[in-house]
Amino acid sequence: MELIQKSPDLSAYLAADEVIDHDHPRVREVAGRLAEEAEDSYAYARLAFEFVRDTIPHSQDSGDPRVTWRASDVLERRTGICYAKAHALTALLRAEDIPTALCYQRFDVVHGLVAVRFNGAWHRQDPRGNKPGVNAQFSLGRELLAFTPDTAAGEADYPDLYAEPHPAVVDVLKAAIDRPHLWATLPPAL
């Protein structure tokens, strides 16, 4: 699948905003700690991916009722669904000047992931968190995502790479009073 960069200006994929708040002290602290361990940008990106994937539980898997949507809140509260974890990873990567896009897949509901830009190309990554049957890995080669859409069943990979989270995603996250409410209102498509 050919990924489509929605903004022609690559600097848009480095920007901070209300959701991807990579200028927040909590994001900067985590990014700084991870950067100390990395010998280069690739190693940093892998460490940031593994940090979000492995140390921030997916709230559906853990049963955590809290809803997070802002990157700094995800890092502070250490919980989030796929969208929130994608926001946190995007902020950590952009904090170290790695262009990062938000992208999506469609299953029963829309699933969020990211794409990082290395070696002149975009590479999708899925930090949702591993569990039995899910083994997402950081890779610049073959995609090693959490899920593969079944196109015969109407599932899909969306090729669009967004500089900002999709408004439908942000709206449901902000409106949710708790995770069960969020789960009932997740967007079925974009």
PDB file of C-alpha atoms in Angstrom:
ATOM      1  CA  MET A   1       0.000   0.000   0.000  1.00  0.00           C
ATOM      2  CA  GLU A   2       1.259   3.448  -0.889  1.00  0.00           C
ATOM      3  CA  LEU A   3       1.019   5.841   2.062  1.00  0.00           C
ATOM      4  CA  ILE A   4      -0.292   9.338   1.307  1.00  0.00           C
ATOM      5  CA  GLN A   5       1.241  12.301   3.107  1.00  0.00           C
ATOM      6  CA  LYS A   6      -1.772  14.624   3.619  1.00  0.00           C
ATOM      7  CA  SER A   7       0.375  17.692   4.283  1.00  0.00           C
ATOM      8  CA  PRO A   8       3.019  18.437   1.637  1.00  0.00           C
ATOM      9  CA  ASP A   9       5.125  20.279   4.230  1.00  0.00           C
ATOM     10  CA  LEU A  10       7.199  17.743   6.167  1.00  0.00           C
ATOM     11  CA  SER A  11       7.578  20.216   9.046  1.00  0.00           C
ATOM     12  CA  ALA A  12       3.862  19.687   9.812  1.00  0.00           C
ATOM     13  CA  TYR A  13       4.849  16.186  10.988  1.00  0.00           C
ATOM     14  CA  LEU A  14       7.128  17.751  13.617  1.00  0.00           C
ATOM     15  CA  ALA A  15       4.603  20.238  15.024  1.00  0.00           C
ATOM     16  CA  ALA A  16       3.174  20.390  18.530  1.00  0.00           C
ATOM     17  CA  ASP A  17      -0.513  21.027  19.200  1.00  0.00           C
ATOM     18  CA  GLU A  18      -3.087  20.493  21.954  1.00  0.00           C
ATOM     19  CA  VAL A  19      -2.965  16.700  21.526  1.00  0.00           C
ATOM     20  CA  ILE A  20       0.627  16.117  20.421  1.00  0.00           C
ATOM     21  CA  ASP A  21       2.059  18.375  23.130  1.00  0.00           C
ATOM     22  CA  HIS A  22       5.730  17.462  22.760  1.00  0.00           C
ATOM     23  CA  ASP A  23       6.711  20.776  24.320  1.00  0.00           C
ATOM     24  CA  HIS A  24       5.138  19.684  27.651  1.00  0.00           C
ATOM     25  CA  PRO A  25       7.659  19.098  30.501  1.00  0.00           C
ATOM     26  CA  ARG A  26       6.512  15.480  31.029  1.00  0.00           C
ATOM     27  CA  VAL A  27       7.028  14.636  27.351  1.00  0.00           C
ATOM     28  CA  ARG A  28      10.405  16.397  27.345  1.00  0.00           C
ATOM     29  CA  GLU A  29      11.502  14.506  30.487  1.00  0.00           C
ATOM     30  CA  VAL A  30      10.631  11.083  29.049  1.00  0.00           C
ATOM     31  CA  ALA A  31      12.141  11.964  25.665  1.00  0.00           C
ATOM     32  CA  GLY A  32      15.352  13.159  27.339  1.00  0.00           C
ATOM     33  CA  ARG A  33      15.669   9.986  29.383  1.00  0.00           C
ATOM     34  CA  LEU A  34      15.159   7.787  26.313  1.00  0.00           C
ATOM     35  CA  ALA A  35      17.553   9.894  24.211  1.00  0.00           C
ATOM     36  CA  GLU A  36      20.346   9.329  26.769  1.00  0.00           C
ATOM     37  CA  GLU A  37      20.103   5.588  26.065  1.00  0.00           C
ATOM     38  CA  ALA A  38      20.106   5.889  22.255  1.00  0.00           C
ATOM     39  CA  GLU A  39      23.153   6.091  20.015  1.00  0.00           C
ATOM     40  CA  ASP A  40      21.192   7.509  17.044  1.00  0.00           C
ATOM     41  CA  SER A  41      17.713   8.515  15.824  1.00  0.00           C
ATOM     42  CA  TYR A  42      16.792   4.994  14.772  1.00  0.00           C
ATOM     43  CA  ALA A  43      17.693   3.578  18.198  1.00  0.00           C
ATOM     44  CA  TYR A  44      15.759   6.401  19.858  1.00  0.00           C
ATOM     45  CA  ALA A  45      12.674   5.695  17.732  1.00  0.00           C
ATOM     46  CA  ARG A  46      12.822   2.000  18.621  1.00  0.00           C
ATOM     47  CA  LEU A  47      13.249   2.795  22.341  1.00  0.00           C
ATOM     48  CA  ALA A  48      10.347   5.271  22.290  1.00  0.00           C
ATOM     49  CA  PHE A  49       8.143   2.728  20.486  1.00  0.00           C
ATOM     50  CA  GLU A  50       8.998  -0.011  22.996  1.00  0.00           C
ATOM     51  CA  PHE A  51       8.488   2.369  25.918  1.00  0.00           C
ATOM     52  CA  VAL A  52       4.953   3.262  24.800  1.00  0.00           C
ATOM     53  CA  ARG A  53       4.089  -0.274  23.688  1.00  0.00           C
ATOM     54  CA  ASP A  54       5.410  -2.004  26.803  1.00  0.00           C
ATOM     55  CA  THR A  55       5.096   0.412  29.745  1.00  0.00           C
ATOM     56  CA  ILE A  56       1.779   2.133  29.047  1.00  0.00           C
ATOM     57  CA  PRO A  57      -0.979  -0.477  29.244  1.00  0.00           C
ATOM     58  CA  HIS A  58      -3.780  -0.391  26.697  1.00  0.00           C
ATOM     59  CA  SER A  59      -6.714   0.570  28.927  1.00  0.00           C
ATOM     60  CA  GLN A  60      -9.058  -2.012  27.380  1.00  0.00           C
ATOM     61  CA  ASP A  61      -6.556  -4.794  28.107  1.00  0.00           C
ATOM     62  CA  SER A  62      -5.874  -3.601  31.657  1.00  0.00           C
ATOM     63  CA  GLY A  63      -9.472  -2.679  32.528  1.00  0.00           C
ATOM     64  CA  ASP A  64      -8.513   0.919  33.350  1.00  0.00           C
ATOM     65  CA  PRO A  65     -11.645   3.105  33.045  1.00  0.00           C
ATOM     66  CA  ARG A  66      -9.735   6.375  32.551  1.00  0.00           C
ATOM     67  CA  VAL A  67      -9.678   8.021  29.123  1.00  0.00           C
ATOM     68  CA  THR A  68      -6.572   9.897  28.039  1.00  0.00           C
ATOM     69  CA  TRP A  69      -6.081  11.755  24.773  1.00  0.00           C
ATOM     70  CA  ARG A  70      -3.316  14.329  25.234  1.00  0.00           C
ATOM     71  CA  ALA A  71       0.202  12.861  24.881  1.00  0.00           C
ATOM     72  CA  SER A  72       1.431  14.300  28.183  1.00  0.00           C
ATOM     73  CA  ASP A  73      -1.586  12.841  30.016  1.00  0.00           C
ATOM     74  CA  VAL A  74      -0.949   9.406  28.521  1.00  0.00           C
ATOM     75  CA  LEU A  75       2.637   9.529  29.778  1.00  0.00           C
ATOM     76  CA  GLU A  76       1.599  10.902  33.184  1.00  0.00           C
ATOM     77  CA  ARG A  77      -1.332   8.538  33.841  1.00  0.00           C
ATOM     78  CA  ARG A  78       0.290   5.558  32.068  1.00  0.00           C
ATOM     79  CA  THR A  79      -2.876   4.431  30.308  1.00  0.00           C
ATOM     80  CA  GLY A  80      -4.642   4.849  26.982  1.00  0.00           C
ATOM     81  CA  ILE A  81      -6.297   3.114  24.079  1.00  0.00           C
ATOM     82  CA  CYS A  82      -4.586   2.811  20.689  1.00  0.00           C
ATOM     83  CA  TYR A  83      -5.259   6.445  19.708  1.00  0.00           C
ATOM     84  CA  ALA A  84      -3.873   7.820  22.953  1.00  0.00           C
ATOM     85  CA  LYS A  85      -0.799   5.603  22.788  1.00  0.00           C
ATOM     86  CA  ALA A  86      -0.236   6.743  19.188  1.00  0.00           C
ATOM     87  CA  HIS A  87      -0.459  10.361  20.390  1.00  0.00           C
ATOM     88  CA  ALA A  88       2.152   9.685  23.088  1.00  0.00           C
ATOM     89  CA  LEU A  89       4.536   7.971  20.676  1.00  0.00           C
ATOM     90  CA  THR A  90       4.096  10.768  18.131  1.00  0.00           C
ATOM     91  CA  ALA A  91       4.964  13.370  20.771  1.00  0.00           C
ATOM     92  CA  LEU A  92       8.046  11.459  21.925  1.00  0.00           C
ATOM     93  CA  LEU A  93       9.315  11.053  18.375  1.00  0.00           C
ATOM     94  CA  ARG A  94       8.618  14.648  17.370  1.00  0.00           C
ATOM     95  CA  ALA A  95      10.339  15.828  20.562  1.00  0.00           C
ATOM     96  CA  GLU A  96      13.542  14.421  19.035  1.00  0.00           C
ATOM     97  CA  ASP A  97      12.859  15.816  15.532  1.00  0.00           C
ATOM     98  CA  ILE A  98      11.666  12.574  13.960  1.00  0.00           C
ATOM     99  CA  PRO A  99       8.811  13.270  11.525  1.00  0.00           C
ATOM    100  CA  THR A 100       5.814  11.259  12.671  1.00  0.00           C
ATOM    101  CA  ALA A 101       2.328  10.916  11.216  1.00  0.00           C
ATOM    102  CA  LEU A 102      -0.888   9.529  12.621  1.00  0.00           C
ATOM    103  CA  CYS A 103      -2.626   6.870  10.563  1.00  0.00           C
ATOM    104  CA  TYR A 104      -5.520   4.488  10.922  1.00  0.00           C
ATOM    105  CA  GLN A 105      -6.994   1.118  10.090  1.00  0.00           C
ATOM    106  CA  ARG A 106     -10.662   0.080  10.053  1.00  0.00           C
ATOM    107  CA  PHE A 107     -11.888  -3.061  11.782  1.00  0.00           C
ATOM    108  CA  ASP A 108     -15.182  -3.071  13.754  1.00  0.00           C
ATOM    109  CA  VAL A 109     -13.997   0.397  14.757  1.00  0.00           C
ATOM    110  CA  VAL A 110     -11.128   2.622  13.687  1.00  0.00           C
ATOM    111  CA  HIS A 111      -7.710   1.637  15.061  1.00  0.00           C
ATOM    112  CA  GLY A 112      -4.900   4.184  15.499  1.00  0.00           C
ATOM    113  CA  LEU A 113      -1.193   3.831  14.784  1.00  0.00           C
ATOM    114  CA  VAL A 114       1.713   5.992  13.611  1.00  0.00           C
ATOM    115  CA  ALA A 115       4.164   6.246  10.739  1.00  0.00           C
ATOM    116  CA  VAL A 116       7.759   7.400  11.160  1.00  0.00           C
ATOM    117  CA  ARG A 117       9.883   8.875   8.393  1.00  0.00           C
ATOM    118  CA  PHE A 118      13.324   7.346   7.954  1.00  0.00           C
ATOM    119  CA  ASN A 119      15.516   7.028   4.871  1.00  0.00           C
ATOM    120  CA  GLY A 120      13.092   9.062   2.749  1.00  0.00           C
ATOM    121  CA  ALA A 121      10.092   6.803   3.384  1.00  0.00           C
ATOM    122  CA  TRP A 122       7.236   6.378   5.849  1.00  0.00           C
ATOM    123  CA  HIS A 123       7.088   3.238   8.009  1.00  0.00           C
ATOM    124  CA  ARG A 124       3.958   2.366  10.004  1.00  0.00           C
ATOM    125  CA  GLN A 125       4.303   1.283  13.643  1.00  0.00           C
ATOM    126  CA  ASP A 126       1.641   0.101  16.101  1.00  0.00           C
ATOM    127  CA  PRO A 127       2.315   0.867  19.794  1.00  0.00           C
ATOM    128  CA  ARG A 128      -1.060  -0.462  21.083  1.00  0.00           C
ATOM    129  CA  GLY A 129       0.605  -3.095  23.260  1.00  0.00           C
ATOM    130  CA  ASN A 130       1.219  -6.779  22.796  1.00  0.00           C
ATOM    131  CA  LYS A 131      -0.869  -9.568  24.283  1.00  0.00           C
ATOM    132  CA  PRO A 132      -1.613 -13.150  23.260  1.00  0.00           C
ATOM    133  CA  GLY A 133      -2.244 -13.050  19.517  1.00  0.00           C
ATOM    134  CA  VAL A 134      -0.747  -9.549  19.121  1.00  0.00           C
ATOM    135  CA  ASN A 135       2.979  -9.124  18.455  1.00  0.00           C
ATOM    136  CA  ALA A 136       3.673  -5.645  17.059  1.00  0.00           C
ATOM    137  CA  GLN A 137       7.360  -4.787  16.602  1.00  0.00           C
ATOM    138  CA  PHE A 138       9.293  -1.710  15.512  1.00  0.00           C
ATOM    139  CA  SER A 139      10.413  -2.236  11.928  1.00  0.00           C
ATOM    140  CA  LEU A 140      11.566  -0.157   8.990  1.00  0.00           C
ATOM    141  CA  GLY A 141      11.301  -3.183   6.716  1.00  0.00           C
ATOM    142  CA  ARG A 142       8.278  -5.441   6.619  1.00  0.00           C
ATOM    143  CA  GLU A 143       5.378  -4.072   8.666  1.00  0.00           C
ATOM    144  CA  LEU A 144       4.937  -5.855  11.991  1.00  0.00           C
ATOM    145  CA  LEU A 145       1.651  -4.303  13.132  1.00  0.00           C
ATOM    146  CA  ALA A 146      -0.783  -5.532  15.764  1.00  0.00           C
ATOM    147  CA  PHE A 147      -3.508  -6.347  13.252  1.00  0.00           C
ATOM    148  CA  THR A 148      -3.871  -7.070   9.541  1.00  0.00           C
ATOM    149  CA  PRO A 149      -7.169  -6.007   7.976  1.00  0.00           C
ATOM    150  CA  ASP A 150      -9.316  -8.648   6.277  1.00  0.00           C
ATOM    151  CA  THR A 151     -10.432  -6.777   3.173  1.00  0.00           C
ATOM    152  CA  ALA A 152     -12.970  -9.501   2.317  1.00  0.00           C
ATOM    153  CA  ALA A 153     -14.685  -8.712   5.632  1.00  0.00           C
ATOM    154  CA  GLY A 154     -14.730  -4.964   4.900  1.00  0.00           C
ATOM    155  CA  GLU A 155     -11.701  -4.121   7.018  1.00  0.00           C
ATOM    156  CA  ALA A 156      -9.186  -1.660   5.609  1.00  0.00           C
ATOM    157  CA  ASP A 157      -5.878   0.118   5.896  1.00  0.00           C
ATOM    158  CA  TYR A 158      -6.332   3.853   5.428  1.00  0.00           C
ATOM    159  CA  PRO A 159      -3.343   5.134   3.406  1.00  0.00           C
ATOM    160  CA  ASP A 160      -3.593   8.725   4.688  1.00  0.00           C
ATOM    161  CA  LEU A 161      -0.850  10.109   6.929  1.00  0.00           C
ATOM    162  CA  TYR A 162      -2.117  12.954   9.098  1.00  0.00           C
ATOM    163  CA  ALA A 163       0.000  15.634  10.765  1.00  0.00           C
ATOM    164  CA  GLU A 164      -2.716  16.042  13.428  1.00  0.00           C
ATOM    165  CA  PRO A 165      -5.025  13.423  14.928  1.00  0.00           C
ATOM    166  CA  HIS A 166      -8.206  12.921  12.936  1.00  0.00           C
ATOM    167  CA  PRO A 167     -10.979  15.176  14.382  1.00  0.00           C
ATOM    168  CA  ALA A 168     -13.377  12.212  14.733  1.00  0.00           C
ATOM    169  CA  VAL A 169     -10.846  10.506  17.009  1.00  0.00           C
ATOM    170  CA  VAL A 170     -10.187  13.581  19.143  1.00  0.00           C
ATOM    171  CA  ASP A 171     -13.914  14.315  19.463  1.00  0.00           C
ATOM    172  CA  VAL A 172     -14.794  10.867  20.851  1.00  0.00           C
ATOM    173  CA  LEU A 173     -11.813  10.878  23.216  1.00  0.00           C
ATOM    174  CA  LYS A 174     -12.664  14.309  24.612  1.00  0.00           C
ATOM    175  CA  ALA A 175     -16.383  13.469  24.987  1.00  0.00           C
ATOM    176  CA  ALA A 176     -15.897  10.149  26.781  1.00  0.00           C
ATOM    177  CA  ILE A 177     -16.714  10.102  30.475  1.00  0.00           C
ATOM    178  CA  ASP A 178     -14.936   6.761  30.906  1.00  0.00           C
ATOM    179  CA  ARG A 179     -13.558   3.912  28.803  1.00  0.00           C
ATOM    180  CA  PRO A 180     -16.856   1.943  28.622  1.00  0.00           C
ATOM    181  CA  HIS A 181     -18.546   5.102  27.283  1.00  0.00           C
ATOM    182  CA  LEU A 182     -15.662   5.619  24.870  1.00  0.00           C
ATOM    183  CA  TRP A 183     -15.883   2.014  23.681  1.00  0.00           C
ATOM    184  CA  ALA A 184     -19.552   2.540  22.799  1.00  0.00           C
ATOM    185  CA  THR A 185     -18.790   5.685  20.785  1.00  0.00           C
ATOM    186  CA  LEU A 186     -15.608   4.782  18.862  1.00  0.00           C
ATOM    187  CA  PRO A 187     -15.839   5.782  15.194  1.00  0.00           C
ATOM    188  CA  PRO A 188     -16.689   2.866  12.882  1.00  0.00           C
ATOM    189  CA  ALA A 189     -14.959   4.562   9.936  1.00  0.00           C
ATOM    190  CA  LEU A 190     -13.187   7.776   8.934  1.00  0.00           C
TER     191      LEU A 190
END
